[in-house]
PDB file of C-alpha atoms in Angstrom:
ATOM      1  CA  SER A   1      -3.827   5.494 -13.812  1.00 74.00           C
ATOM      2  CA  ALA A   2      -1.955   8.231 -12.365  1.00 82.00           C
ATOM      3  CA  VAL A   3       1.824   8.322 -12.364  1.00 89.00           C
ATOM      4  CA  ILE A   4       3.584   9.286  -9.444  1.00 94.00           C
ATOM      5  CA  SER A   5       7.252  10.513  -9.299  1.00 94.00           C
ATOM      6  CA  GLN A   6       9.091  10.484  -6.033  1.00 96.00           C
ATOM      7  CA  LYS A   7      12.218  11.912  -5.171  1.00 96.00           C
ATOM      8  CA  PRO A   8      14.989  10.830  -3.887  1.00 96.00           C
ATOM      9  CA  SER A   9      14.953   7.330  -4.531  1.00 95.00           C
ATOM     10  CA  ARG A  10      17.237   6.539  -1.619  1.00 95.00           C
ATOM     11  CA  ASP A  11      19.379   8.481   0.818  1.00 96.00           C
ATOM     12  CA  ILE A  12      21.855   8.008   3.553  1.00 96.00           C
ATOM     13  CA  CYS A  13      21.541  10.590   6.402  1.00 95.00           C
ATOM     14  CA  GLN A  14      23.161  11.461   9.717  1.00 96.00           C
ATOM     15  CA  ARG A  15      21.517  10.939  12.924  1.00 96.00           C
ATOM     16  CA  GLY A  16      19.948  14.276  13.865  1.00 96.00           C
ATOM     17  CA  THR A  17      19.512  15.570  10.539  1.00 97.00           C
ATOM     18  CA  SER A  18      16.310  16.022   8.476  1.00 97.00           C
ATOM     19  CA  LEU A  19      15.002  15.000   4.884  1.00 97.00           C
ATOM     20  CA  THR A  20      12.383  16.082   2.665  1.00 98.00           C
ATOM     21  CA  ILE A  21      10.870  13.718   0.239  1.00 98.00           C
ATOM     22  CA  GLN A  22       8.897  14.914  -2.780  1.00 98.00           C
ATOM     23  CA  CYS A  23       5.912  13.552  -4.368  1.00 97.00           C
ATOM     24  CA  GLN A  24       4.679  14.954  -7.933  1.00 97.00           C
ATOM     25  CA  VAL A  25       1.767  13.559  -9.603  1.00 95.00           C
ATOM     26  CA  ASP A  26       0.783  13.755 -13.185  1.00 94.00           C
ATOM     27  CA  SER A  27      -2.815  14.696 -12.686  1.00 91.00           C
ATOM     28  CA  GLN A  28      -4.653  16.757 -10.096  1.00 91.00           C
ATOM     29  CA  VAL A  29      -5.641  14.820  -6.842  1.00 89.00           C
ATOM     30  CA  THR A  30      -7.719  15.791  -3.780  1.00 86.00           C
ATOM     31  CA  MET A  31      -6.093  13.670  -1.612  1.00 88.00           C
ATOM     32  CA  MET A  32      -2.479  12.181  -1.324  1.00 92.00           C
ATOM     33  CA  PHE A  33      -1.238   9.543   1.372  1.00 93.00           C
ATOM     34  CA  TRP A  34       2.086   8.898   2.839  1.00 96.00           C
ATOM     35  CA  TYR A  35       2.997   5.442   4.080  1.00 96.00           C
ATOM     36  CA  ARG A  36       6.001   4.046   5.889  1.00 97.00           C
ATOM     37  CA  GLN A  37       7.226   0.472   5.430  1.00 95.00           C
ATOM     38  CA  GLN A  38       9.884  -0.499   7.929  1.00 94.00           C
ATOM     39  CA  PRO A  39      12.235  -3.174   7.135  1.00 90.00           C
ATOM     40  CA  GLY A  40      10.466  -6.567   6.190  1.00 87.00           C
ATOM     41  CA  GLN A  41       7.178  -5.223   7.568  1.00 91.00           C
ATOM     42  CA  SER A  42       4.042  -3.997   5.849  1.00 92.00           C
ATOM     43  CA  LEU A  43       2.854  -0.394   5.038  1.00 93.00           C
ATOM     44  CA  THR A  44       1.557   1.983   7.698  1.00 94.00           C
ATOM     45  CA  LEU A  45      -0.221   5.060   6.789  1.00 93.00           C
ATOM     46  CA  ILE A  46       1.441   8.304   8.425  1.00 96.00           C
ATOM     47  CA  ALA A  47      -0.990  10.925   7.170  1.00 94.00           C
ATOM     48  CA  THR A  48      -3.473  12.114   4.808  1.00 91.00           C
ATOM     49  CA  ALA A  49      -2.550  15.290   2.914  1.00 91.00           C
ATOM     50  CA  ASN A  50      -5.446  17.294   1.704  1.00 86.00           C
ATOM     51  CA  GLN A  51      -4.727  20.533  -0.421  1.00 83.00           C
ATOM     52  CA  GLY A  52      -5.604  23.516   1.083  1.00 81.00           C
ATOM     53  CA  SER A  53      -5.714  21.937   4.927  1.00 83.00           C
ATOM     54  CA  GLU A  54      -3.620  20.725   7.491  1.00 87.00           C
ATOM     55  CA  ALA A  55      -2.474  16.829   7.073  1.00 92.00           C
ATOM     56  CA  THR A  56      -4.343  14.399   8.993  1.00 91.00           C
ATOM     57  CA  TYR A  57      -1.873  12.196  11.032  1.00 94.00           C
ATOM     58  CA  GLU A  58      -2.631   8.609  12.263  1.00 93.00           C
ATOM     59  CA  SER A  59      -2.143   7.672  15.815  1.00 92.00           C
ATOM     60  CA  GLY A  60       1.834   7.170  16.433  1.00 94.00           C
ATOM     61  CA  PHE A  61       2.640  10.199  14.228  1.00 96.00           C
ATOM     62  CA  VAL A  62       2.950  13.725  14.781  1.00 96.00           C
ATOM     63  CA  ILE A  63       3.312  16.833  12.885  1.00 96.00           C
ATOM     64  CA  ASP A  64       6.665  17.870  14.265  1.00 97.00           C
ATOM     65  CA  LYS A  65       8.583  14.733  13.343  1.00 97.00           C
ATOM     66  CA  PHE A  66       6.695  14.388   9.880  1.00 97.00           C
ATOM     67  CA  PRO A  67       5.613  17.743   8.703  1.00 97.00           C
ATOM     68  CA  ILE A  68       3.802  17.540   5.398  1.00 96.00           C
ATOM     69  CA  SER A  69       3.028  20.291   2.768  1.00 94.00           C
ATOM     70  CA  ARG A  70       0.658  20.344   0.024  1.00 94.00           C
ATOM     71  CA  PRO A  71       0.952  23.444  -1.652  1.00 92.00           C
ATOM     72  CA  ASN A  72      -0.883  22.449  -4.767  1.00 92.00           C
ATOM     73  CA  LEU A  73      -3.267  19.566  -6.173  1.00 93.00           C
ATOM     74  CA  THR A  74      -0.168  17.808  -8.017  1.00 94.00           C
ATOM     75  CA  PHE A  75       2.630  17.914  -5.222  1.00 95.00           C
ATOM     76  CA  SER A  76       3.427  17.065  -1.733  1.00 96.00           C
ATOM     77  CA  THR A  77       6.427  16.788   0.652  1.00 97.00           C
ATOM     78  CA  LEU A  78       6.947  14.758   3.631  1.00 98.00           C
ATOM     79  CA  THR A  79       9.807  15.712   5.779  1.00 98.00           C
ATOM     80  CA  VAL A  80      11.427  13.313   8.394  1.00 98.00           C
ATOM     81  CA  SER A  81      12.703  15.431  11.269  1.00 97.00           C
ATOM     82  CA  ASN A  82      15.410  14.879  13.873  1.00 97.00           C
ATOM     83  CA  MET A  83      16.178  11.636  12.201  1.00 96.00           C
ATOM     84  CA  SER A  84      17.224   8.505  14.362  1.00 96.00           C
ATOM     85  CA  PRO A  85      18.265   4.843  13.124  1.00 94.00           C
ATOM     86  CA  GLU A  86      14.525   3.887  13.990  1.00 95.00           C
ATOM     87  CA  ASP A  87      13.716   6.070  10.956  1.00 96.00           C
ATOM     88  CA  SER A  88      15.215   3.972   8.728  1.00 96.00           C
ATOM     89  CA  SER A  89      12.415   2.665   6.175  1.00 96.00           C
ATOM     90  CA  ILE A  90      10.617   2.770   2.915  1.00 95.00           C
ATOM     91  CA  TYR A  91       8.453   5.992   2.668  1.00 97.00           C
ATOM     92  CA  LEU A  92       5.782   5.967  -0.326  1.00 96.00           C
ATOM     93  CA  CYS A  93       3.488   8.246  -1.379  1.00 95.00           C
ATOM     94  CA  SER A  94       0.210   7.398  -2.983  1.00 93.00           C
ATOM     95  CA  VAL A  95      -2.922   8.846  -4.469  1.00 91.00           C
ATOM     96  CA  GLY A  96      -6.266   7.273  -5.363  1.00 80.00           C
ATOM     97  CA  THR A  97      -9.710   7.322  -3.577  1.00 70.00           C
ATOM     98  CA  GLY A  98     -13.291   6.049  -4.250  1.00 66.00           C
ATOM     99  CA  GLU A  99     -13.367   3.425  -6.782  1.00 66.00           C
ATOM    100  CA  GLN A 100     -10.008   4.225  -7.743  1.00 73.00           C
ATOM    101  CA  PRO A 101      -7.269   1.795  -6.592  1.00 75.00           C
ATOM    102  CA  GLN A 102      -4.480   3.599  -4.880  1.00 82.00           C
ATOM    103  CA  HIS A 103      -1.341   4.080  -6.995  1.00 89.00           C
ATOM    104  CA  PHE A 104       2.098   4.392  -5.583  1.00 92.00           C
ATOM    105  CA  GLY A 105       5.487   5.908  -6.116  1.00 92.00           C
ATOM    106  CA  ASP A 106       8.448   3.968  -6.252  1.00 92.00           C
ATOM    107  CA  GLY A 107       9.123   4.906  -2.405  1.00 94.00           C
ATOM    108  CA  THR A 108      12.324   6.421  -0.944  1.00 96.00           C
ATOM    109  CA  ARG A 109      14.664   4.169   0.938  1.00 95.00           C
ATOM    110  CA  LEU A 110      15.999   6.005   3.846  1.00 96.00           C
ATOM    111  CA  SER A 111      19.092   4.710   5.899  1.00 96.00           C
ATOM    112  CA  ILE A 112      20.073   6.561   9.080  1.00 95.00           C
ATOM    113  CA  LEU A 113      23.828   6.289  10.411  1.00 91.00           C
TER     114      LEU A 113
ATOM    115  CA  ALA B   1     -11.792  -0.475  13.283  1.00 79.00           C
ATOM    116  CA  GLN B   2     -11.073  -2.503   9.929  1.00 86.00           C
ATOM    117  CA  THR B   3      -8.193  -5.170  10.136  1.00 92.00           C
ATOM    118  CA  VAL B   4      -6.609  -7.094   7.704  1.00 96.00           C
ATOM    119  CA  THR B   5      -4.859 -10.719   8.491  1.00 96.00           C
ATOM    120  CA  GLN B   6      -2.755 -12.637   6.247  1.00 97.00           C
ATOM    121  CA  SER B   7      -1.696 -15.725   8.050  1.00 95.00           C
ATOM    122  CA  GLN B   8       0.906 -17.056   5.838  1.00 96.00           C
ATOM    123  CA  PRO B   9       4.174 -15.155   6.001  1.00 96.00           C
ATOM    124  CA  GLU B  10       5.716 -17.266   3.382  1.00 97.00           C
ATOM    125  CA  MET B  11       4.746 -19.625   0.818  1.00 97.00           C
ATOM    126  CA  SER B  12       6.332 -21.569  -1.787  1.00 97.00           C
ATOM    127  CA  VAL B  13       5.239 -22.994  -5.319  1.00 97.00           C
ATOM    128  CA  GLN B  14       6.683 -24.896  -7.902  1.00 97.00           C
ATOM    129  CA  GLU B  15       6.625 -23.094 -11.243  1.00 97.00           C
ATOM    130  CA  ALA B  16       3.801 -23.622 -13.426  1.00 97.00           C
ATOM    131  CA  GLU B  17       1.599 -24.874 -10.662  1.00 97.00           C
ATOM    132  CA  THR B  18      -1.095 -22.887  -8.897  1.00 98.00           C
ATOM    133  CA  VAL B  19      -0.987 -21.413  -5.401  1.00 98.00           C
ATOM    134  CA  THR B  20      -3.523 -19.691  -3.486  1.00 98.00           C
ATOM    135  CA  LEU B  21      -2.743 -16.944  -0.658  1.00 98.00           C
ATOM    136  CA  SER B  22      -5.247 -16.299   2.117  1.00 98.00           C
ATOM    137  CA  CYS B  23      -6.680 -13.170   3.608  1.00 98.00           C
ATOM    138  CA  THR B  24      -9.138 -12.729   6.046  1.00 98.00           C
ATOM    139  CA  TYR B  25     -10.567  -8.984   6.981  1.00 97.00           C
ATOM    140  CA  ASP B  26     -12.640  -7.633   9.660  1.00 95.00           C
ATOM    141  CA  THR B  27     -15.098  -4.896   9.340  1.00 93.00           C
ATOM    142  CA  SER B  28     -18.679  -3.649  10.140  1.00 91.00           C
ATOM    143  CA  GLU B  29     -19.235  -1.725   6.921  1.00 88.00           C
ATOM    144  CA  SER B  30     -21.149  -3.316   4.086  1.00 87.00           C
ATOM    145  CA  ASP B  31     -19.521  -1.414   1.456  1.00 88.00           C
ATOM    146  CA  TYR B  32     -15.902  -1.566   0.744  1.00 91.00           C
ATOM    147  CA  TYR B  33     -13.043  -2.537  -1.612  1.00 91.00           C
ATOM    148  CA  LEU B  34     -10.430  -5.339  -1.424  1.00 94.00           C
ATOM    149  CA  PHE B  35      -6.970  -5.151  -3.120  1.00 95.00           C
ATOM    150  CA  TRP B  36      -4.062  -7.444  -3.712  1.00 97.00           C
ATOM    151  CA  TYR B  37      -0.750  -5.795  -4.168  1.00 96.00           C
ATOM    152  CA  LYS B  38       2.342  -7.312  -5.225  1.00 96.00           C
ATOM    153  CA  GLN B  39       5.701  -5.508  -4.182  1.00 95.00           C
ATOM    154  CA  PRO B  40       8.918  -7.238  -5.834  1.00 93.00           C
ATOM    155  CA  PRO B  41      12.291  -6.573  -4.566  1.00 86.00           C
ATOM    156  CA  SER B  42      12.340  -3.304  -6.495  1.00 81.00           C
ATOM    157  CA  ARG B  43       9.954  -2.346  -3.541  1.00 81.00           C
ATOM    158  CA  GLN B  44       7.286  -0.901  -6.286  1.00 87.00           C
ATOM    159  CA  MET B  45       3.994  -1.441  -5.306  1.00 92.00           C
ATOM    160  CA  ILE B  46       1.903  -3.068  -8.077  1.00 92.00           C
ATOM    161  CA  LEU B  47      -1.772  -3.564  -8.172  1.00 93.00           C
ATOM    162  CA  VAL B  48      -2.615  -7.149  -8.943  1.00 96.00           C
ATOM    163  CA  ILE B  49      -6.500  -7.134  -8.479  1.00 95.00           C
ATOM    164  CA  ARG B  50      -9.520  -5.337  -6.780  1.00 93.00           C
ATOM    165  CA  GLN B  51     -12.961  -6.611  -5.780  1.00 94.00           C
ATOM    166  CA  GLU B  52     -15.944  -4.406  -4.988  1.00 92.00           C
ATOM    167  CA  ALA B  53     -17.658  -5.815  -2.023  1.00 92.00           C
ATOM    168  CA  TYR B  54     -21.080  -5.423  -3.756  1.00 91.00           C
ATOM    169  CA  LYS B  55     -19.957  -7.511  -6.686  1.00 91.00           C
ATOM    170  CA  GLN B  56     -20.946 -11.196  -6.107  1.00 88.00           C
ATOM    171  CA  GLN B  57     -18.986 -12.056  -9.082  1.00 94.00           C
ATOM    172  CA  ASN B  58     -15.096 -12.909  -8.181  1.00 96.00           C
ATOM    173  CA  ALA B  59     -12.615 -10.788  -9.991  1.00 95.00           C
ATOM    174  CA  THR B  60     -10.309 -12.161 -12.438  1.00 96.00           C
ATOM    175  CA  GLU B  61      -7.106 -10.622 -14.044  1.00 94.00           C
ATOM    176  CA  ASN B  62      -5.266 -13.121 -16.537  1.00 96.00           C
ATOM    177  CA  ARG B  63      -3.521 -15.701 -14.344  1.00 97.00           C
ATOM    178  CA  PHE B  64      -4.943 -14.209 -10.883  1.00 98.00           C
ATOM    179  CA  SER B  65      -8.187 -14.509  -9.783  1.00 97.00           C
ATOM    180  CA  VAL B  66      -9.888 -13.968  -6.193  1.00 98.00           C
ATOM    181  CA  ASN B  67     -12.295 -16.232  -4.192  1.00 97.00           C
ATOM    182  CA  PHE B  68     -14.128 -13.598  -2.072  1.00 97.00           C
ATOM    183  CA  GLN B  69     -16.462 -14.775   0.682  1.00 96.00           C
ATOM    184  CA  LYS B  70     -18.158 -11.944   1.725  1.00 95.00           C
ATOM    185  CA  ALA B  71     -20.060 -13.625   4.658  1.00 95.00           C
ATOM    186  CA  ALA B  72     -16.843 -15.023   5.769  1.00 96.00           C
ATOM    187  CA  LYS B  73     -14.840 -11.938   5.324  1.00 97.00           C
ATOM    188  CA  SER B  74     -12.422 -13.955   3.302  1.00 97.00           C
ATOM    189  CA  PHE B  75     -10.340 -12.985   0.236  1.00 97.00           C
ATOM    190  CA  SER B  76      -7.961 -14.982  -1.035  1.00 98.00           C
ATOM    191  CA  LEU B  77      -5.839 -14.826  -4.292  1.00 98.00           C
ATOM    192  CA  LYS B  78      -5.143 -17.689  -6.492  1.00 98.00           C
ATOM    193  CA  ILE B  79      -2.023 -17.541  -8.963  1.00 98.00           C
ATOM    194  CA  SER B  80      -2.356 -19.958 -11.729  1.00 98.00           C
ATOM    195  CA  ASP B  81       0.359 -21.067 -14.010  1.00 97.00           C
ATOM    196  CA  SER B  82       3.104 -19.694 -11.471  1.00 97.00           C
ATOM    197  CA  GLN B  83       5.720 -17.736 -13.120  1.00 97.00           C
ATOM    198  CA  LEU B  84       9.399 -16.874 -11.688  1.00 96.00           C
ATOM    199  CA  GLY B  85       8.209 -13.016 -12.006  1.00 95.00           C
ATOM    200  CA  ASP B  86       5.511 -13.708  -9.447  1.00 97.00           C
ATOM    201  CA  ALA B  87       8.047 -14.082  -6.758  1.00 97.00           C
ATOM    202  CA  ALA B  88       7.426 -10.991  -4.649  1.00 97.00           C
ATOM    203  CA  MET B  89       5.964  -9.877  -1.323  1.00 97.00           C
ATOM    204  CA  TYR B  90       1.803 -10.022  -1.574  1.00 98.00           C
ATOM    205  CA  PHE B  91      -0.402  -7.634   0.192  1.00 97.00           C
ATOM    206  CA  CYS B  92      -3.979  -8.016   0.915  1.00 97.00           C
ATOM    207  CA  ALA B  93      -5.364  -4.413   1.529  1.00 95.00           C
ATOM    208  CA  TYR B  94      -9.012  -2.813   2.558  1.00 93.00           C
ATOM    209  CA  ARG B  95     -10.465   0.335   2.005  1.00 90.00           C
ATOM    210  CA  SER B  96     -13.796   1.560   2.661  1.00 86.00           C
ATOM    211  CA  ALA B  97     -16.266   2.521   0.182  1.00 81.00           C
ATOM    212  CA  PHE B  98     -17.429   5.603   2.181  1.00 72.00           C
ATOM    213  CA  LEU B  99     -15.771   8.461   0.928  1.00 63.00           C
ATOM    214  CA  GLY B 100     -13.980  11.608   2.684  1.00 57.00           C
ATOM    215  CA  GLY B 101     -10.815  12.078   4.375  1.00 52.00           C
ATOM    216  CA  ARG B 102      -8.909   9.278   6.289  1.00 54.00           C
ATOM    217  CA  ASP B 103     -12.000   6.691   5.227  1.00 57.00           C
ATOM    218  CA  ASP B 104     -10.074   6.597   1.692  1.00 69.00           C
ATOM    219  CA  LYS B 105      -6.972   5.112   3.494  1.00 79.00           C
ATOM    220  CA  ILE B 106      -5.855   1.729   2.948  1.00 87.00           C
ATOM    221  CA  ILE B 107      -5.109  -0.919   5.418  1.00 90.00           C
ATOM    222  CA  PHE B 108      -2.648  -3.371   4.465  1.00 94.00           C
ATOM    223  CA  GLY B 109      -2.368  -6.685   5.892  1.00 96.00           C
ATOM    224  CA  LYS B 110       1.228  -8.012   6.907  1.00 95.00           C
ATOM    225  CA  GLY B 111       2.206  -9.649   3.782  1.00 96.00           C
ATOM    226  CA  THR B 112       2.979 -13.069   2.289  1.00 97.00           C
ATOM    227  CA  ARG B 113       6.253 -13.697   0.796  1.00 97.00           C
ATOM    228  CA  LEU B 114       5.716 -15.908  -2.155  1.00 97.00           C
ATOM    229  CA  HIS B 115       8.876 -17.964  -3.469  1.00 97.00           C
ATOM    230  CA  ILE B 116       8.791 -19.521  -6.889  1.00 97.00           C
ATOM    231  CA  LEU B 117      10.624 -23.026  -7.251  1.00 96.00           C
ATOM    232  CA  PRO B 118      12.095 -23.357 -10.678  1.00 92.00           C
TER     233      PRO B 118
END
């Protein structure tokens, strides 16, 4: 199974700033997924990142707020822009398609003051 | 659109006993995958077990087994001989078997928090 490294593991940020979360996979994957988990809630998909094309965003999430990069087959970043307290969540990246189960990074716990 | 429902927000079980977590889903597709994930306080998402919809046989992984009822769209998780380390949030999840783009995304239920009583 894929090994996923996610950085940072946690951060505390000021309102109005931006934070970029990195996700590194130990094997080449076509698709990477970014999820948000608000406190006490389930996981909600933010977007799907396919190498070489624009990310596909789910309803309620926009590129200006959550820009995603996917420069190669093993790496992706998610930026949380112009942060507000409502953005305080755990953000997780994951990989896995088809018959393969999805594997997750350890997540980034983000707190906004 | 597919949905996943977990109707038990919290459950408790005595150590060494057996507990069953419920999950129902709604889909118009005939081929798909179902998963149970465990999320302990460390927040890591750990795959517990998975089931392919085309397989009639229920999946089993050591103390974990599922009761997959395709017609009823039900996918419950049974944990036998519960251990303190089983305490976690458990998420039922669905993924379409049709490949390509957003169809590969996983849809999660709201989760069931499992407490193990010593």
